[in-house]
Tab-separated table of C-alpha atoms in Angstrom:
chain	number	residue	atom	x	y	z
G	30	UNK	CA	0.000	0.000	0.000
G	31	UNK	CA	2.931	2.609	0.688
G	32	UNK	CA	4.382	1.471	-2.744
G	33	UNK	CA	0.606	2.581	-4.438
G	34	UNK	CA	0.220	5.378	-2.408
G	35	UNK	CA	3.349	6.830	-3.493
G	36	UNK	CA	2.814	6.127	-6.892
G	37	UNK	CA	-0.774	8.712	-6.306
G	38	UNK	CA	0.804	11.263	-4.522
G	39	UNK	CA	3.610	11.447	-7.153
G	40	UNK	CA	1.143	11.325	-10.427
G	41	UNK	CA	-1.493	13.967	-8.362
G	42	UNK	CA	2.165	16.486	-7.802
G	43	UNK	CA	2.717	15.891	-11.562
G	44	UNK	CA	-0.813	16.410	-13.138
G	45	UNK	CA	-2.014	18.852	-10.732
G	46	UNK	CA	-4.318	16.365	-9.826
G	47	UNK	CA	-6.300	18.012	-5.898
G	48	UNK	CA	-5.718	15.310	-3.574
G	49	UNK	CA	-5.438	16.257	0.316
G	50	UNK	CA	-2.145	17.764	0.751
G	51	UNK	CA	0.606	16.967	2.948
G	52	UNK	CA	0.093	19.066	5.565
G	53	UNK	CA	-3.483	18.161	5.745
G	54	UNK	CA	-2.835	14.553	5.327
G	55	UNK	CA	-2.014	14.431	8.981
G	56	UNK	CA	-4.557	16.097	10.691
G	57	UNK	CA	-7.072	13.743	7.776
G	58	UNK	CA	-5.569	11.128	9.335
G	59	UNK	CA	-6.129	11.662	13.178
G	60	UNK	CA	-9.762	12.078	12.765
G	61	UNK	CA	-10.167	8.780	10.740
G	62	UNK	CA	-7.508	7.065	13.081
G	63	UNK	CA	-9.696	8.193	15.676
G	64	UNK	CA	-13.562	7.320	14.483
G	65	UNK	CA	-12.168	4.374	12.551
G	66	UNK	CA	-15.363	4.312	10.498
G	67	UNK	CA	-17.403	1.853	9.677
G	68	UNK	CA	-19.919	2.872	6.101
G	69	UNK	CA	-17.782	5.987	4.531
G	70	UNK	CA	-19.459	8.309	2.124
G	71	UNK	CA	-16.447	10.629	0.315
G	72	UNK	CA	-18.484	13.000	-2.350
G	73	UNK	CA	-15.577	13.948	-4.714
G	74	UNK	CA	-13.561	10.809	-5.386
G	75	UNK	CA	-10.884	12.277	-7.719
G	76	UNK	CA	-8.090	9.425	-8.076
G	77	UNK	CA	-9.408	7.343	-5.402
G	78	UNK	CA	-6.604	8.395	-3.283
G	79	UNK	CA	-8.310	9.320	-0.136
G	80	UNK	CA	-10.764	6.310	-0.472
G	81	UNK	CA	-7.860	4.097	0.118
G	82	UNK	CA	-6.736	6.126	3.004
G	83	UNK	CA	-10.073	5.239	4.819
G	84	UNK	CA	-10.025	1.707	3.142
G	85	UNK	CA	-6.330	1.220	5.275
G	86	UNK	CA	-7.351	2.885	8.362
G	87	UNK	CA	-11.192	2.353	8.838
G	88	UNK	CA	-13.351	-0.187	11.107
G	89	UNK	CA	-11.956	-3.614	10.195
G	90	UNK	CA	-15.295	-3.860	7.843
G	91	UNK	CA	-15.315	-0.078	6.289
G	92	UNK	CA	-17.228	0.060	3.189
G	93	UNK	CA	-16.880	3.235	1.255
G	94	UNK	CA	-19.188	5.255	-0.915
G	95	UNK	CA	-17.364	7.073	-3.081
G	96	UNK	CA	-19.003	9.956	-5.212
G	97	UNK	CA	-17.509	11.230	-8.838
G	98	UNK	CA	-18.307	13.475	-12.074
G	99	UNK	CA	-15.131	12.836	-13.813
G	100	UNK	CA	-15.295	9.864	-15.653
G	101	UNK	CA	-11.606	10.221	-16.912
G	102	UNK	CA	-10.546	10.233	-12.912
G	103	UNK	CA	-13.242	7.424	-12.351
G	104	UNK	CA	-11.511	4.802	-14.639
G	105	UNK	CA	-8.022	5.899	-12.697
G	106	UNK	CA	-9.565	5.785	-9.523
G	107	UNK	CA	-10.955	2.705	-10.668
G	108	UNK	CA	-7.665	1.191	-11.277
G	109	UNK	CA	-5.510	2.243	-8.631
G	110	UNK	CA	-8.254	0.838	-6.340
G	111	UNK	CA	-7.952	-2.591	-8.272
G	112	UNK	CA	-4.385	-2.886	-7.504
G	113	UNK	CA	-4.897	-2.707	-3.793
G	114	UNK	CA	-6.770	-5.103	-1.063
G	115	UNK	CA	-9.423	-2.951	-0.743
G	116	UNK	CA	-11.615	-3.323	-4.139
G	117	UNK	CA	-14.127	-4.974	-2.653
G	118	UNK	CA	-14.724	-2.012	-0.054
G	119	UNK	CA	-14.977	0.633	-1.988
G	120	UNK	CA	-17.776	1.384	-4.491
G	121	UNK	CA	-17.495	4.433	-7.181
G	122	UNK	CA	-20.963	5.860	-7.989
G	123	UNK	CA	-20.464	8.312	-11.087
G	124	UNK	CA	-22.265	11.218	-12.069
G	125	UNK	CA	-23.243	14.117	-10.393
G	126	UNK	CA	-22.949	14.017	-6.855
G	127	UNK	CA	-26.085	16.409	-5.809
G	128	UNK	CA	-28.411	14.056	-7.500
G	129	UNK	CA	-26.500	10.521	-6.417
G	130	UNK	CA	-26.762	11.844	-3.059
G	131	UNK	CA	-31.262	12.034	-3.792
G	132	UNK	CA	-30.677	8.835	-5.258
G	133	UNK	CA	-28.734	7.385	-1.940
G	134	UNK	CA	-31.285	8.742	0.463
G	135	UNK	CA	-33.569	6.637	-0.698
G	136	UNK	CA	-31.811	3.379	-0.492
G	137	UNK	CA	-31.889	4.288	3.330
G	138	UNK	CA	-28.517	3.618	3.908
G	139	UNK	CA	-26.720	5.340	6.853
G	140	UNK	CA	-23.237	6.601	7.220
G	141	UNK	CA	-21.018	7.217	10.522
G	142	UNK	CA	-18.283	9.338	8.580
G	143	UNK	CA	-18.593	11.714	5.463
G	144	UNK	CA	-15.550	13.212	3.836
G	145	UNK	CA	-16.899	16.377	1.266
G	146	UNK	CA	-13.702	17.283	-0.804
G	147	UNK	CA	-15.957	18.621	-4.369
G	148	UNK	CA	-17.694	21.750	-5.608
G	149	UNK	CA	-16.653	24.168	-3.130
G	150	UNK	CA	-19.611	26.006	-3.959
G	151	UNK	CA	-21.724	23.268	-3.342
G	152	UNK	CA	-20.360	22.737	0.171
G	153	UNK	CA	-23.952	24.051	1.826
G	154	UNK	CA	-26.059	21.928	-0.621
G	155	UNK	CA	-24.583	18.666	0.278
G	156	UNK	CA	-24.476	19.185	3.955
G	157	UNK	CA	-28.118	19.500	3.249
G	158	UNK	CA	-28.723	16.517	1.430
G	159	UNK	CA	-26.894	14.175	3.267
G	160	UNK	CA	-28.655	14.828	6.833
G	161	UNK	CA	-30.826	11.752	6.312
G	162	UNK	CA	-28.170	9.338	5.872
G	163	UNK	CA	-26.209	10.301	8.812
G	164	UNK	CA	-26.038	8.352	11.988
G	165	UNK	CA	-26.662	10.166	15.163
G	166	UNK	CA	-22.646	9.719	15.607
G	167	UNK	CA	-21.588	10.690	12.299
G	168	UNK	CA	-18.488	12.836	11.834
G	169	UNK	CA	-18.783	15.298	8.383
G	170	UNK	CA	-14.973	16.255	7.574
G	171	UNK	CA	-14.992	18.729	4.803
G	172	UNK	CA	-11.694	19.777	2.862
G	173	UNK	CA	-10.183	22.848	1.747
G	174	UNK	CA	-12.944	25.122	4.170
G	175	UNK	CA	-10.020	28.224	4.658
G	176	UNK	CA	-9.376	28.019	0.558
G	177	UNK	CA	-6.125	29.634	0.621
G	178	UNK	CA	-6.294	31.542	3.433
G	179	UNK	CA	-9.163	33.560	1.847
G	180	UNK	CA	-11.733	32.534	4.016
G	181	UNK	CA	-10.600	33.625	7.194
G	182	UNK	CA	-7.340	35.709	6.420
G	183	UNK	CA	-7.190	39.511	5.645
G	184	UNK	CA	-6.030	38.852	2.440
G	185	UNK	CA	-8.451	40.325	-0.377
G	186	UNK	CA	-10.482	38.002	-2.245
G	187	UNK	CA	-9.709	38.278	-5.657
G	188	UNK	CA	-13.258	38.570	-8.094
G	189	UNK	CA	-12.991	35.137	-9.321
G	190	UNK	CA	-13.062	33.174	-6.046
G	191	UNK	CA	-16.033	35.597	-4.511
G	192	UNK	CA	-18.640	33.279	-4.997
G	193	UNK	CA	-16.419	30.354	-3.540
G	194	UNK	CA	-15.323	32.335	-0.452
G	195	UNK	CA	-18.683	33.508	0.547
G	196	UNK	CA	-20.905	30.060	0.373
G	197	UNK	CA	-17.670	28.179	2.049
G	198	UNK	CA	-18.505	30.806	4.894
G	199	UNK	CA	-22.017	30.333	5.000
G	200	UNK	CA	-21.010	26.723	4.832
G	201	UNK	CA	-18.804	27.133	8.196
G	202	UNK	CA	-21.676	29.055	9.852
G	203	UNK	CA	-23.909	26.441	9.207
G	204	UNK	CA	-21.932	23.700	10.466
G	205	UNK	CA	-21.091	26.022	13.711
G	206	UNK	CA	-24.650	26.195	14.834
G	207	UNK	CA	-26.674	23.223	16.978
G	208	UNK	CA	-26.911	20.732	16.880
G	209	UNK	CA	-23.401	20.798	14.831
G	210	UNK	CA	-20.269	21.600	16.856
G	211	UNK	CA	-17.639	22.178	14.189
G	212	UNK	CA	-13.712	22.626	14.816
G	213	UNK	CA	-11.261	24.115	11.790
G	214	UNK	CA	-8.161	22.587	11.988
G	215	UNK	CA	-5.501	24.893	9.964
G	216	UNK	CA	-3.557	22.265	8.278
G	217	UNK	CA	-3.311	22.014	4.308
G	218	UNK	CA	-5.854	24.564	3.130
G	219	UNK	CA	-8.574	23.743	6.380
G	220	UNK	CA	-10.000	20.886	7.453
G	221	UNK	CA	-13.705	21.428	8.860
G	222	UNK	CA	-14.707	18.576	11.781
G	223	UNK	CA	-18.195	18.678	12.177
G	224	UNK	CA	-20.008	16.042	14.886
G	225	UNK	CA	-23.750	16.471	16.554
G	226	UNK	CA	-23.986	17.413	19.771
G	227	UNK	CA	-25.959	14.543	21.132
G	228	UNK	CA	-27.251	17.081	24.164
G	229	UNK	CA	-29.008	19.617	21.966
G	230	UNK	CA	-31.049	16.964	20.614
G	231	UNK	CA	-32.564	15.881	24.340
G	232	UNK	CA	-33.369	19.618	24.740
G	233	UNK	CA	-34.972	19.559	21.977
């Protein structure tokens, strides 16, 4: 697995290809280390780079969801996940992921960790859509929240990331309020960790 790993992380360097960065690699891999999930649903597949990540360091019986629009990165996904021990775990659904996520609500499944690394103008839209497949549990972890420091920095946004900037905020605001607790972590370009607070829902 380091060997195939490697092999990603070098061809994603060389084709510009967004997987989660070094820095944020680490702080990906606490939270996953720590839930060790069980049913995984990762909207934004790219090379299936990630998906292996949870595949390796999951619940002993993680099953992963794995949601993509590229159907040039599905077939490489596709066969970087064939070389590993994991094909049988993960599962690439392609197409757009706003209306495979309608389509997975009602199956009825449920999911204990979602990783959104996509459209990062749809952040809001899928946080929305996946509320009925979450388990009371669930962790949300959604990449790339600070977007190059735009977010939250004082550094102007230039006119072309606007739109991005401001939904990613209203996406952070949402996640911030109950029953979500959120914490950013800093690391690669912002990591958002989003679990219910259980309490909220008894007061409710």
């Amino acid at each position: 697995m380091e060997e195939l790993l490697g092999e990603m992380e070098s061809y994603a360097a060389l084709n510009h290809v967004p997987i989660i960065n070094e820095r944020g690699r680490a702080a990906f891999l606490q939270v996953v280390k720590e839930v060790r999930p069980h049913r995984v649903l990762e909207i934004g597949t790219a090379i299936g780079y990630s998906s292996l990540l949870f595949a390796l360091h999951g619940a002993e019986d993680v099953e992963i969801t794995t949601l993509e629009l590229s159907e040039e990165r599905i077939n490489l996904a596709q066969s970087y996940i064939n070389r590993s021990a994991y094909a049988d775990r993960i599962r690439i659904m392609a197409g757009d992921a706003a209306e495979n996520l309608l389509r997975l609500q009602l199956t009825g499944q449920k999911f204990d960790f979602v990783f959104i690394d996509a459209a990062k103008g749809q952040y809001v839209d899928y946080f929305h859509k996946i509320q009925p497949m979450l388990t009371d549990k669930a962790v949300i972890l959604a990449d790339n929240v600070l977007f190059r420091g735009y977010v939250r920095g004082d550094v102007p946004t230039p006119r072309r990331f606007k739109t991005i900037v401001k939904r990613l905020r209203e996406y952070i605001e949402l996640v911030s309020q109950p029953p979500y607790a959120t914490e950013i972590l800093a690391q690669g370009d912002g990591l958002a960790v989003t679990r219910r607070v259980l309490e909220y829902d008894k007061k409710a």
